mmCIF file of N, CA and C in Angstrom:
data_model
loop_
_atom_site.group_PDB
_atom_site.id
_atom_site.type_symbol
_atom_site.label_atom_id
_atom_site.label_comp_id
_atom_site.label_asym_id
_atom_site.label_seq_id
_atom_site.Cartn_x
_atom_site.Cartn_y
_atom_site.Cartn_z
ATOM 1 N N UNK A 17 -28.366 -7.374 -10.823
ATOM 2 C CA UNK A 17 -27.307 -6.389 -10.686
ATOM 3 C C UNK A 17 -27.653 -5.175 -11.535
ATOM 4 N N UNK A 18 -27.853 -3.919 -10.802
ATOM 5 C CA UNK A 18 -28.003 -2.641 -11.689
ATOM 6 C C UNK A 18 -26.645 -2.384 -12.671
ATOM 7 N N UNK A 19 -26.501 -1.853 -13.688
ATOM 8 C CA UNK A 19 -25.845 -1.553 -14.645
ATOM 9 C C UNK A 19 -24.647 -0.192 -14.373
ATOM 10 N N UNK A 20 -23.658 -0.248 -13.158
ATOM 11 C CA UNK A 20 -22.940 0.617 -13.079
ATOM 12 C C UNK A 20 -22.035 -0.178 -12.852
ATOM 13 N N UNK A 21 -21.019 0.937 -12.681
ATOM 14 C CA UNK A 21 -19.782 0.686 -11.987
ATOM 15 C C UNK A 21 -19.287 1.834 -10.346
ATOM 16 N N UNK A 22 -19.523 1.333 -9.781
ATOM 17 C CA UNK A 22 -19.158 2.540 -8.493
ATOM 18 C C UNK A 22 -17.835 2.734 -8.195
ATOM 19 N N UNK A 23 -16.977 2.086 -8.275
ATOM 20 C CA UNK A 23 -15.218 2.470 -7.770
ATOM 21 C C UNK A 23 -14.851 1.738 -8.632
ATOM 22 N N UNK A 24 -13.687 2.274 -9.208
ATOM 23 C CA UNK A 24 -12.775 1.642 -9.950
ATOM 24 C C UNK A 24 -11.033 1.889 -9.073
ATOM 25 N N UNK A 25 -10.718 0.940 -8.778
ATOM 26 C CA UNK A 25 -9.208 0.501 -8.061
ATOM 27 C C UNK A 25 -8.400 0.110 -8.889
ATOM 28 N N UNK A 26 -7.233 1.137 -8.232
ATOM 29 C CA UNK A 26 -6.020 1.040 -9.468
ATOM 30 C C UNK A 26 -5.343 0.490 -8.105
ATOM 31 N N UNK A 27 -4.455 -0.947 -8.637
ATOM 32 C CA UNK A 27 -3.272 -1.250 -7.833
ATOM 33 C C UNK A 27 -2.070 -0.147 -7.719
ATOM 34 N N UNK A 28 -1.287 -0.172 -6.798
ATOM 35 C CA UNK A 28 -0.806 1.043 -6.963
ATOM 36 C C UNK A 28 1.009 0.181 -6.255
ATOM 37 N N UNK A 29 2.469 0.342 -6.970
ATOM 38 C CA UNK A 29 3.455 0.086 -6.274
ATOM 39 C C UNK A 29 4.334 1.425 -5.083
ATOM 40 N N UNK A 30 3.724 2.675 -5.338
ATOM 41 C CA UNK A 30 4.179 3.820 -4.938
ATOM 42 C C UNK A 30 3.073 4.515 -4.987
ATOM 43 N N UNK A 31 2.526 4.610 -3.633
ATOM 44 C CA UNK A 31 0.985 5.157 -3.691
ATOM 45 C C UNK A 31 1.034 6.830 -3.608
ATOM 46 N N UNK A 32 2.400 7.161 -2.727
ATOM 47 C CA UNK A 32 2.747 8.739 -2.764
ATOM 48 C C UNK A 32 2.728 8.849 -3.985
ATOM 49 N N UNK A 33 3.720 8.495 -5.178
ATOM 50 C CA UNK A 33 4.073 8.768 -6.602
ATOM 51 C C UNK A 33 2.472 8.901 -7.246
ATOM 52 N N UNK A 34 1.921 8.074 -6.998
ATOM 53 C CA UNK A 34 0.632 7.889 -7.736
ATOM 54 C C UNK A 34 -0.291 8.698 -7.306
ATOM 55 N N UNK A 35 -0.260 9.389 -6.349
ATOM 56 C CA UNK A 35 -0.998 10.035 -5.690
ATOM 57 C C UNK A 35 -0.852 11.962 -6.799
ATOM 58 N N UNK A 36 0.762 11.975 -6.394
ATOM 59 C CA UNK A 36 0.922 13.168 -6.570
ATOM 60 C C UNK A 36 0.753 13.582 -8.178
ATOM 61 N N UNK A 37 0.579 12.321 -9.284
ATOM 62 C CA UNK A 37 0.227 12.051 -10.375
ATOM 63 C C UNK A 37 -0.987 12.942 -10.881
ATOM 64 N N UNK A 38 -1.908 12.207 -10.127
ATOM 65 C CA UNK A 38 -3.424 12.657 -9.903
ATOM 66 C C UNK A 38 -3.271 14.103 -9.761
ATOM 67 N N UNK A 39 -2.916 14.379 -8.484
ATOM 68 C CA UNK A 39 -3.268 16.139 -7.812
ATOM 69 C C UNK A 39 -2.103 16.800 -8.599
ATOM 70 N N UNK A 40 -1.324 16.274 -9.666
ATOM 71 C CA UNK A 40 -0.779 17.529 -10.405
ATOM 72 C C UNK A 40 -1.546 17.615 -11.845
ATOM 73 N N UNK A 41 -2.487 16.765 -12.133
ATOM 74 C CA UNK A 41 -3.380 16.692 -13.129
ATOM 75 C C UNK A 41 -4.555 17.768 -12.670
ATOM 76 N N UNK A 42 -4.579 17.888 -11.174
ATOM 77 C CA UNK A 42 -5.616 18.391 -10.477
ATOM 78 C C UNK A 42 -6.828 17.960 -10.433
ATOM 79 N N UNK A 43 -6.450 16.515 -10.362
ATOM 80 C CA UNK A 43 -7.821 16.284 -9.131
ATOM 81 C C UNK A 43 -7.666 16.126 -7.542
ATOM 82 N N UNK A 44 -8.815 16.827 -7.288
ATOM 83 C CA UNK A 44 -8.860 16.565 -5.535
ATOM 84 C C UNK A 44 -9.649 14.883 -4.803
ATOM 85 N N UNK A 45 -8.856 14.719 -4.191
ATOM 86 C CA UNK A 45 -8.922 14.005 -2.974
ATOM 87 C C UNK A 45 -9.931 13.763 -2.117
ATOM 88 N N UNK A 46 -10.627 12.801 -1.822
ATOM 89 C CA UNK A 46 -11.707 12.793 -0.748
ATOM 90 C C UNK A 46 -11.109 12.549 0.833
ATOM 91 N N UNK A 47 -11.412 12.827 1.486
ATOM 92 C CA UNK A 47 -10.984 12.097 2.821
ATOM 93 C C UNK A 47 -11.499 10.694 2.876
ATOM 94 N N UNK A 48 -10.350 9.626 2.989
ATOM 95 C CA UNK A 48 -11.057 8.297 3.233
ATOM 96 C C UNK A 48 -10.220 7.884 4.660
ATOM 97 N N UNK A 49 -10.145 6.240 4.900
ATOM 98 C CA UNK A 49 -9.462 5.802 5.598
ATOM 99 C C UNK A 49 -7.900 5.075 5.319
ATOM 100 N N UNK A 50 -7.400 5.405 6.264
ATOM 101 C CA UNK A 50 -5.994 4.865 6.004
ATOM 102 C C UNK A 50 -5.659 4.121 5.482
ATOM 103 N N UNK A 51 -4.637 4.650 4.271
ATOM 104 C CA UNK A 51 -3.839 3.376 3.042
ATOM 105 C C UNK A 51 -5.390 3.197 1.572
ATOM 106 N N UNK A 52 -6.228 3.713 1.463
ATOM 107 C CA UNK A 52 -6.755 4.397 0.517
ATOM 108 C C UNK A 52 -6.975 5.621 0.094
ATOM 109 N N UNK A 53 -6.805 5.692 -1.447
ATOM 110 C CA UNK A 53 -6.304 7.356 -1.699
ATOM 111 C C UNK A 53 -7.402 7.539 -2.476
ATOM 112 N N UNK A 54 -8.745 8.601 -2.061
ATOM 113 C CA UNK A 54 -9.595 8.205 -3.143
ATOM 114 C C UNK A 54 -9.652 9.949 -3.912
ATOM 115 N N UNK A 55 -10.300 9.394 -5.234
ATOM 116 C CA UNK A 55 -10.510 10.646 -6.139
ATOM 117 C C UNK A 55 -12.112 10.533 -6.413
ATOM 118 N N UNK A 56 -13.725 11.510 -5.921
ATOM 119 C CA UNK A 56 -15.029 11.292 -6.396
ATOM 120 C C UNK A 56 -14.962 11.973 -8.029
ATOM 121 N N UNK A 57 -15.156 10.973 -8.492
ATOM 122 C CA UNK A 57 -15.322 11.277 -10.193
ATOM 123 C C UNK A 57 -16.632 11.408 -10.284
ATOM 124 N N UNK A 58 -17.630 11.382 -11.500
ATOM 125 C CA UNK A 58 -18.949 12.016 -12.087
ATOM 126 C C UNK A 58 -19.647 10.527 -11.751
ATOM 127 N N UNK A 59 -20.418 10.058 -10.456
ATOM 128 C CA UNK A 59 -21.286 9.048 -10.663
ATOM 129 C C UNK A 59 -20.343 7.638 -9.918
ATOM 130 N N UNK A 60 -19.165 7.879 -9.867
ATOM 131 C CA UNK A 60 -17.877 7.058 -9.291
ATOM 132 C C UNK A 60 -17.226 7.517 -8.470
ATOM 133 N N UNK A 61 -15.905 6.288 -7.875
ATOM 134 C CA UNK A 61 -14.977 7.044 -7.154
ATOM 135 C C UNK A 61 -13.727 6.158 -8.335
ATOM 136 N N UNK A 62 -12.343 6.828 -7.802
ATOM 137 C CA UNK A 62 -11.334 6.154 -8.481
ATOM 138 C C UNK A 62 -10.342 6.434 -7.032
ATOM 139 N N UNK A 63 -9.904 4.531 -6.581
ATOM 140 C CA UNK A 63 -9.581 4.525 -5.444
ATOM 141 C C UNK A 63 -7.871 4.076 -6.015
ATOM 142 N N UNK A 64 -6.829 4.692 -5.062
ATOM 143 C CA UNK A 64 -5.631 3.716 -5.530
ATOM 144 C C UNK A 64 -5.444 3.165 -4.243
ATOM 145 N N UNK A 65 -4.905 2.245 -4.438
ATOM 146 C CA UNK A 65 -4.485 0.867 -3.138
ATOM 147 C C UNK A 65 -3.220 0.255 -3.263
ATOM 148 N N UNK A 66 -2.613 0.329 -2.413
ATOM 149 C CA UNK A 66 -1.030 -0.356 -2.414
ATOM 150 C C UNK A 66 -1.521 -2.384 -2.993
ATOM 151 N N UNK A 67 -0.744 -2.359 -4.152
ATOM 152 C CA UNK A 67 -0.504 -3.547 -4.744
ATOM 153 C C UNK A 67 -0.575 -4.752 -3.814
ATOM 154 N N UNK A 68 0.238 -4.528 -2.772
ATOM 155 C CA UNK A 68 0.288 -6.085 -2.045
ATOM 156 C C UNK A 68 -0.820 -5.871 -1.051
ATOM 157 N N UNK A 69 -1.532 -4.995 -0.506
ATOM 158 C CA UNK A 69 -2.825 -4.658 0.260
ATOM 159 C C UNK A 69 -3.833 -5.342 -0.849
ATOM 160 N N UNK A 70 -3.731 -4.666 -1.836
ATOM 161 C CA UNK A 70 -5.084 -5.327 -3.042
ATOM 162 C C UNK A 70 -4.660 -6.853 -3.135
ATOM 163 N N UNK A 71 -3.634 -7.287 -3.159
ATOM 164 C CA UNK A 71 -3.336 -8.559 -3.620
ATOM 165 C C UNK A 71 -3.906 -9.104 -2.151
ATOM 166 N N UNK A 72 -3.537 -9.180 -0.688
ATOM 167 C CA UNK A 72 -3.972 -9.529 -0.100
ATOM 168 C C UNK A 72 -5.475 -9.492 0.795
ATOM 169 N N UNK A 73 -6.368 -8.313 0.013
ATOM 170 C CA UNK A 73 -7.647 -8.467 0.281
ATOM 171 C C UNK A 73 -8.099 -9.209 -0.336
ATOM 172 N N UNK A 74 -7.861 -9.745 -1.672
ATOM 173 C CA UNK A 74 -8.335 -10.936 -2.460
ATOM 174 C C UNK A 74 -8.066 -11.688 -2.493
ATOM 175 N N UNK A 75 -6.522 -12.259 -1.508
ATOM 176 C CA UNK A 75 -6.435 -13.328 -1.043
ATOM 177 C C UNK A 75 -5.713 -13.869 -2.526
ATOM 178 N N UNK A 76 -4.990 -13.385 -2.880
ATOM 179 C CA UNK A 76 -3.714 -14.440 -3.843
ATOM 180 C C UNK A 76 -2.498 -13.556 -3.909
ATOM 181 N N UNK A 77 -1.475 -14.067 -4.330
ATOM 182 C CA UNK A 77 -0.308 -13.880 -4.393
ATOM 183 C C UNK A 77 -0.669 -12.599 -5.366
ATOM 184 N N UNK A 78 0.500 -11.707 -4.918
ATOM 185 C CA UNK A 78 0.874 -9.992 -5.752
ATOM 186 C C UNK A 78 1.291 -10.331 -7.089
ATOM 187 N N UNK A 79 1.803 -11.519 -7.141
ATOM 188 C CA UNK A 79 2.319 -11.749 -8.927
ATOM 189 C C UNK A 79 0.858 -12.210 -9.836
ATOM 190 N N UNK A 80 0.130 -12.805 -9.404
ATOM 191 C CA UNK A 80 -1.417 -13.191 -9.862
ATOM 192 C C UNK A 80 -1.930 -11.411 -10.539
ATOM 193 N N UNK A 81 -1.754 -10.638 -9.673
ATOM 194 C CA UNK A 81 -2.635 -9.587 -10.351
ATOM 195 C C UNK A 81 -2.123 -9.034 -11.783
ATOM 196 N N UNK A 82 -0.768 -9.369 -11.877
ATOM 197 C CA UNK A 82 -0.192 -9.202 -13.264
ATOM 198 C C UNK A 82 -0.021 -7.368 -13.729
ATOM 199 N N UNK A 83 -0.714 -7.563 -15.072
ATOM 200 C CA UNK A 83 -0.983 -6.137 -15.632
ATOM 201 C C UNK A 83 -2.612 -6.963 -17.023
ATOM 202 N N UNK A 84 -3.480 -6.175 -16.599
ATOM 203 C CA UNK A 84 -4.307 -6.237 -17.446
ATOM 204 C C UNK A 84 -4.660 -5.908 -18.910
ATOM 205 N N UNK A 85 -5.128 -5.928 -20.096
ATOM 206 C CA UNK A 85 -5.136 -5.200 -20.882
ATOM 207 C C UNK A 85 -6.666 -3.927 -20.584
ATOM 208 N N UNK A 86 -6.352 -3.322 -20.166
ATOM 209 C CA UNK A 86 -7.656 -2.359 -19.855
ATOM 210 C C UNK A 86 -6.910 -1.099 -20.159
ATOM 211 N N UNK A 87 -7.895 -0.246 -20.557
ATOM 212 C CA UNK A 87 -7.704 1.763 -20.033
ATOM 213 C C UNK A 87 -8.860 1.854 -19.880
ATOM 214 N N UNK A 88 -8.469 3.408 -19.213
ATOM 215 C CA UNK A 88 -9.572 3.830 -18.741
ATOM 216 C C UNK A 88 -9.426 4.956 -19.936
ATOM 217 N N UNK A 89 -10.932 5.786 -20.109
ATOM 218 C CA UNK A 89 -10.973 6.544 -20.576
ATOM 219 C C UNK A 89 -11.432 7.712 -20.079
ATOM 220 N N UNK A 90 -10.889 8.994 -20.776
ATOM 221 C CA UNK A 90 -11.457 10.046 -20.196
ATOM 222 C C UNK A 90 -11.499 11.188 -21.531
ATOM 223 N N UNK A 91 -12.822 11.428 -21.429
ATOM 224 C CA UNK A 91 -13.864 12.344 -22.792
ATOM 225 C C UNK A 91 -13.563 13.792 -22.624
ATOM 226 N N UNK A 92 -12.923 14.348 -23.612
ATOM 227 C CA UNK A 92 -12.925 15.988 -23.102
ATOM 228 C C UNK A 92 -14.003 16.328 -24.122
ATOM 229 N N UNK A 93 -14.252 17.887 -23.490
ATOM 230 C CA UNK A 93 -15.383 18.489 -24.157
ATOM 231 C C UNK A 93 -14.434 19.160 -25.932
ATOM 232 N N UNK A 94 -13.647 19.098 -26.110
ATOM 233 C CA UNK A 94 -13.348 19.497 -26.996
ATOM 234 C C UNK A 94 -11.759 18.681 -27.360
ATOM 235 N N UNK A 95 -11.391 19.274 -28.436
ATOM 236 C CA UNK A 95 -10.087 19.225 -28.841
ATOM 237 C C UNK A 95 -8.950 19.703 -28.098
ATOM 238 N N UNK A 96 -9.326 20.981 -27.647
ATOM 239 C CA UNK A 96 -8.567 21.590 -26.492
ATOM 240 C C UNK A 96 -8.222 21.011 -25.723
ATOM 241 N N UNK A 97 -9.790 20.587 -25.068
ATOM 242 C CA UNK A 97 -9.273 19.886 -23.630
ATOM 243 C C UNK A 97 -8.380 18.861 -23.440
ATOM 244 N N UNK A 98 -8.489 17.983 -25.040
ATOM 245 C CA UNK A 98 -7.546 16.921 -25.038
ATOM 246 C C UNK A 98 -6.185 17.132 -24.732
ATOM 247 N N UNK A 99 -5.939 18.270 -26.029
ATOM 248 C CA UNK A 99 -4.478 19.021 -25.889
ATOM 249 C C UNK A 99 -4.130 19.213 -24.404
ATOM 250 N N UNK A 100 -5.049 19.996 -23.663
ATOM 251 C CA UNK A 100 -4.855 20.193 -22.275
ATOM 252 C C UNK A 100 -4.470 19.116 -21.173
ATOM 253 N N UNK A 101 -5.404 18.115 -21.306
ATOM 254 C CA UNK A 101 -4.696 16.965 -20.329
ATOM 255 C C UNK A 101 -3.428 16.515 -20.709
ATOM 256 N N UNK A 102 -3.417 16.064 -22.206
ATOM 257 C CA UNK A 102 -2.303 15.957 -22.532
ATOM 258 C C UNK A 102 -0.829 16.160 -22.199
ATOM 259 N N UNK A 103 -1.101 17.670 -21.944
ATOM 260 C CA UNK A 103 0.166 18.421 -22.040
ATOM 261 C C UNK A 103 0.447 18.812 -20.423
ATOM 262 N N UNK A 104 -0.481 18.277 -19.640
ATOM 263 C CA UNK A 104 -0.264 18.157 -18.302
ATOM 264 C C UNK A 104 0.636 16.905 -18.196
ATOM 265 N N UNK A 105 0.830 15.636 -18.643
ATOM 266 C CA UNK A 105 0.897 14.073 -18.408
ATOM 267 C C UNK A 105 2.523 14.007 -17.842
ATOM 268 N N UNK A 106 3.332 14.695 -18.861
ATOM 269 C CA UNK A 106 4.636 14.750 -18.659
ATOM 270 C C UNK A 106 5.133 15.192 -17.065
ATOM 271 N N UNK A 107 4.441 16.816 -17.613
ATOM 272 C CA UNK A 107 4.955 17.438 -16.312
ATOM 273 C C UNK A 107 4.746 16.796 -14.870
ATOM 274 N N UNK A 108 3.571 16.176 -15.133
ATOM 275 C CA UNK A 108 3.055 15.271 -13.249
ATOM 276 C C UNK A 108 3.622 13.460 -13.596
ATOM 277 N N UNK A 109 4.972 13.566 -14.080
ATOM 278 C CA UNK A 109 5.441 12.046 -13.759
ATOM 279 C C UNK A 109 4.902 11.032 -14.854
ATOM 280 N N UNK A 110 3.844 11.205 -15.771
ATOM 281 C CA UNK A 110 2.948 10.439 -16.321
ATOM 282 C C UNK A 110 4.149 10.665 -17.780
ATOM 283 N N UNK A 111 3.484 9.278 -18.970
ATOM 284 C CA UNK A 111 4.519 9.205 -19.993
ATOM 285 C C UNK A 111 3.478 9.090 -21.237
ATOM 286 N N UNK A 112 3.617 9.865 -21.759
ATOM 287 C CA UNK A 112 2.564 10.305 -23.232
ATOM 288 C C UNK A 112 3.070 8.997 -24.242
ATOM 289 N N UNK A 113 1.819 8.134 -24.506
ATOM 290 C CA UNK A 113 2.410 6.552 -25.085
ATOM 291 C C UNK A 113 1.904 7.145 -26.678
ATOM 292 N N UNK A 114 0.887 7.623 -27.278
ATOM 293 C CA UNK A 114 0.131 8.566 -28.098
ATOM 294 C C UNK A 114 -0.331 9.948 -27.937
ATOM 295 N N UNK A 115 0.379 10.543 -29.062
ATOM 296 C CA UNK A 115 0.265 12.456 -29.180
ATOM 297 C C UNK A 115 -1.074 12.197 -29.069
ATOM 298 N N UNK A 116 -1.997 13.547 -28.892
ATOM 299 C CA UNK A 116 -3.106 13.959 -29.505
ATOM 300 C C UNK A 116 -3.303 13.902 -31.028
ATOM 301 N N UNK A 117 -4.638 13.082 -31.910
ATOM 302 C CA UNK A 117 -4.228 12.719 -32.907
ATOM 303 C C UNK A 117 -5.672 12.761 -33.532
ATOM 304 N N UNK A 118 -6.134 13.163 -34.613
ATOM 305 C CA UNK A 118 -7.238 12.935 -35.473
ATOM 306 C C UNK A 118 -7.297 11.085 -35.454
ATOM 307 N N UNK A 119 -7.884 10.622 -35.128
ATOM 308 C CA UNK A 119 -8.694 8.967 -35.329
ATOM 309 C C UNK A 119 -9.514 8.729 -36.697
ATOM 310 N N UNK A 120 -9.773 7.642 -36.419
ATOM 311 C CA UNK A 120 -10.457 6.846 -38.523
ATOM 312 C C UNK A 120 -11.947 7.577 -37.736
ATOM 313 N N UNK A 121 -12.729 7.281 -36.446
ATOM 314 C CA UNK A 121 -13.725 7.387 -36.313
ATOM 315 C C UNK A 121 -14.566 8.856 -36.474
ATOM 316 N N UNK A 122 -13.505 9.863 -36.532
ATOM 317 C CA UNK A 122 -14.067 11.322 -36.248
ATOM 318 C C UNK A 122 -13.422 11.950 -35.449
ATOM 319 N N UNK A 123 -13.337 11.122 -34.533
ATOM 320 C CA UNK A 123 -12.524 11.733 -32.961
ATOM 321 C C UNK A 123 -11.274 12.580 -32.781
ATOM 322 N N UNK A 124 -10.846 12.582 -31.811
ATOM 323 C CA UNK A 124 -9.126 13.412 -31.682
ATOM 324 C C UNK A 124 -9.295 12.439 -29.864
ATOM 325 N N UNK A 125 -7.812 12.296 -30.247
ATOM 326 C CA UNK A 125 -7.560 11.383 -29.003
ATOM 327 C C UNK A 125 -6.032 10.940 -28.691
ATOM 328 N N UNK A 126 -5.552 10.370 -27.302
ATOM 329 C CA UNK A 126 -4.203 10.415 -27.738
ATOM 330 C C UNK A 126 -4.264 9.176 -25.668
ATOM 331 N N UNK A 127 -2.683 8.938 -25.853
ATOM 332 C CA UNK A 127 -2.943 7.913 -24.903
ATOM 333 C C UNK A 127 -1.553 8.317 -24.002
ATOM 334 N N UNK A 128 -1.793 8.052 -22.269
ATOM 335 C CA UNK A 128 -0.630 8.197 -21.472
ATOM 336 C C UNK A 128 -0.551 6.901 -20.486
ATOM 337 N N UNK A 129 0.616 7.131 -20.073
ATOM 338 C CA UNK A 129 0.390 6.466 -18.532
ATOM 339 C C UNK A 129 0.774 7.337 -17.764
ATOM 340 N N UNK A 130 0.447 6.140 -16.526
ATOM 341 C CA UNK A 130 0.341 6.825 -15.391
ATOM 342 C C UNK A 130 1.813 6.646 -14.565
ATOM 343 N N UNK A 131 2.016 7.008 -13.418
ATOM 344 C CA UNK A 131 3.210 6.584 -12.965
ATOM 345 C C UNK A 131 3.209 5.123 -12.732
ATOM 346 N N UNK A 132 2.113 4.320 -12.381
ATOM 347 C CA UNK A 132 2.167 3.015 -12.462
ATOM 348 C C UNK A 132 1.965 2.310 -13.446
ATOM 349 N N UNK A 133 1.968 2.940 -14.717
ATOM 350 C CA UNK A 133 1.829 1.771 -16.137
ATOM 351 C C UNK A 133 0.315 1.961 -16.421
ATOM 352 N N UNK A 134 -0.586 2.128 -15.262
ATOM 353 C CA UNK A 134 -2.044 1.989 -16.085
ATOM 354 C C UNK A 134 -2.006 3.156 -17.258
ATOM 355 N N UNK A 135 -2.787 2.712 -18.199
ATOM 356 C CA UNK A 135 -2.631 3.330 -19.675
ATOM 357 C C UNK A 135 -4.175 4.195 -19.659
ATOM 358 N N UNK A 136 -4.584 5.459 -20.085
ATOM 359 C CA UNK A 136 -5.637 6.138 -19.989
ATOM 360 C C UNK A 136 -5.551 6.433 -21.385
ATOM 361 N N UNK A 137 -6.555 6.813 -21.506
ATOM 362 C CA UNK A 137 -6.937 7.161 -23.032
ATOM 363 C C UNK A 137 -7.808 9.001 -23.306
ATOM 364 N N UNK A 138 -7.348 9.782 -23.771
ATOM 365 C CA UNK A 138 -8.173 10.891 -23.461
ATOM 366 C C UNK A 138 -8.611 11.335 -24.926
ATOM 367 N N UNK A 139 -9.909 11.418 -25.080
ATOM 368 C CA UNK A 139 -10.531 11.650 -26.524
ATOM 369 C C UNK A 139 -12.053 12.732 -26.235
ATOM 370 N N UNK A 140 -11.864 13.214 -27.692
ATOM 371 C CA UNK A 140 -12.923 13.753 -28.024
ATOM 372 C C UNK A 140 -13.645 13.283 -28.826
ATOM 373 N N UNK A 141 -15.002 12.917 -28.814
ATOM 374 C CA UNK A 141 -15.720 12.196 -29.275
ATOM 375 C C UNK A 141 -17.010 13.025 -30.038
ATOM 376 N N UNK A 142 -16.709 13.881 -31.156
ATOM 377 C CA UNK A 142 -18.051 14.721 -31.754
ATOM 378 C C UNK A 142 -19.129 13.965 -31.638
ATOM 379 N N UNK A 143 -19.361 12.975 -31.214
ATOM 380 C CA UNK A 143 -20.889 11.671 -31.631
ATOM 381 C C UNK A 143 -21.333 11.593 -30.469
ATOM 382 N N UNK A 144 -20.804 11.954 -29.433
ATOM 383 C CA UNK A 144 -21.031 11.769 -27.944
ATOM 384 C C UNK A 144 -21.120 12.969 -27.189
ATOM 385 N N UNK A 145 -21.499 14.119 -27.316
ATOM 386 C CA UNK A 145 -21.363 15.215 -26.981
ATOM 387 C C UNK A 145 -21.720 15.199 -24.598
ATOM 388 N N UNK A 146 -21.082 15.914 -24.205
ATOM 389 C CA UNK A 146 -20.905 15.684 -22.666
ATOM 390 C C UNK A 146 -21.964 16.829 -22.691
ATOM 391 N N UNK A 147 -22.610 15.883 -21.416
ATOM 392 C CA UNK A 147 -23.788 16.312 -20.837
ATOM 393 C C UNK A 147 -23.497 17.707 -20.469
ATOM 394 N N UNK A 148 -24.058 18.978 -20.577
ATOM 395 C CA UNK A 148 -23.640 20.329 -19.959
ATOM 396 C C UNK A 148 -22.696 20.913 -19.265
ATOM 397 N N UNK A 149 -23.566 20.879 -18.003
ATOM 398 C CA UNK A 149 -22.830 21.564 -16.413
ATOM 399 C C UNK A 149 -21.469 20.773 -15.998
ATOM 400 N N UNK A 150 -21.845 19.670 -16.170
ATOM 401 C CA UNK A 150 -20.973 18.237 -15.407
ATOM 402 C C UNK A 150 -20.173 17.986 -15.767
ATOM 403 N N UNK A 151 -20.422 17.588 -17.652
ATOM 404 C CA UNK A 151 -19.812 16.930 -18.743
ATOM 405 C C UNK A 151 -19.804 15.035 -18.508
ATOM 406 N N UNK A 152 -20.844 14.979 -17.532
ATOM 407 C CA UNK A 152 -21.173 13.699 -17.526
ATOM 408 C C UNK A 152 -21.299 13.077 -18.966
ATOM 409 N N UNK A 153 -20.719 11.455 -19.157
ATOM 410 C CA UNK A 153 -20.517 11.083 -20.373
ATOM 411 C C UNK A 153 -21.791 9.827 -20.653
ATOM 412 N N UNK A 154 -22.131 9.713 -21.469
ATOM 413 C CA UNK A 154 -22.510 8.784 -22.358
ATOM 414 C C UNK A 154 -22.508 8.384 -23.630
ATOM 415 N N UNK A 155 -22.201 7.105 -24.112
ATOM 416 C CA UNK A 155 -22.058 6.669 -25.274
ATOM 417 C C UNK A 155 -22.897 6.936 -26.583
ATOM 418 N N UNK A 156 -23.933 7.446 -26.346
ATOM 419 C CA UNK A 156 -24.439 7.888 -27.218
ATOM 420 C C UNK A 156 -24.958 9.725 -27.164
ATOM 421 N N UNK A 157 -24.306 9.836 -25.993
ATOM 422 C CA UNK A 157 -24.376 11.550 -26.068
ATOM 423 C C UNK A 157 -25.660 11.976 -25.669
ATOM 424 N N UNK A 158 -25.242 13.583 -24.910
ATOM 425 C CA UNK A 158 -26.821 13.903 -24.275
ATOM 426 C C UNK A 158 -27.200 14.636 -24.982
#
């Protein structure tokens, strides 16, 4: 198995709500097929899927999928940018769980959800600096 991840799927209970989440954060939309809502991220996609559709492509009951402990993260190029997503979260439905905040590690970082509970994490990471043009990320910085 090569070492990526290609789509990441968010269960979704209100896929309009969750949708309009996203595109007031401003990201755009790919054209897919019906009852998937996808977003092409840097190297990924980020797909949302109605909850009992995901529960029943995998074949178990909708209460099995639960709530995970996961976030996702997302690296801004600066302090700003943090502030910036940030201060988008409210206005598009989303609920700010952590301000923007100086961290023990160096960082500035702060945490939301989404309209469906998934929890994101948005930080700046001085040790990890984003690749140029893209701002493609890696853990040890380009």
């Amino acid at each position: 198995m090569e070492q990526r991840i290609s789509l990441i799927t968010l269960g979704v209970m209100d896929a309009e709500k969750a949708t309009a989440f996203f595109d007031a954060l401003g990201w755009v939309r790919v054209e897919t097929q019906d009852g998937v809502i996808a977003y092409d991220l840097l190297g990924q996609t980020l797909g949302l899927y109605p909850l009992e559709k995901l529960a029943e492509d995998i074949g178990i009951d909708v209460a099995q999928l639960g709530r995970g402990a996961l976030t996702l993260g997302y690296n801004a190029r600066d302090r700003v940018g943090v502030d910036d997503v940030m201060g988008r979260v409210e206005g598009a439905d989303g609920t700010v769980l952590k301000a923007p905040q100086e961290v023990f590690w160096g960082g500035y970082h702060g945490y939301f959800s989404d309209p469906e509970g998934h929890i994101w994490e948005v930080a700046h990471n001085p040790f990890s600096p984003l690749r140029g043009g893209d701002g493609a990320f890696r853990w040890t910085g380009y």
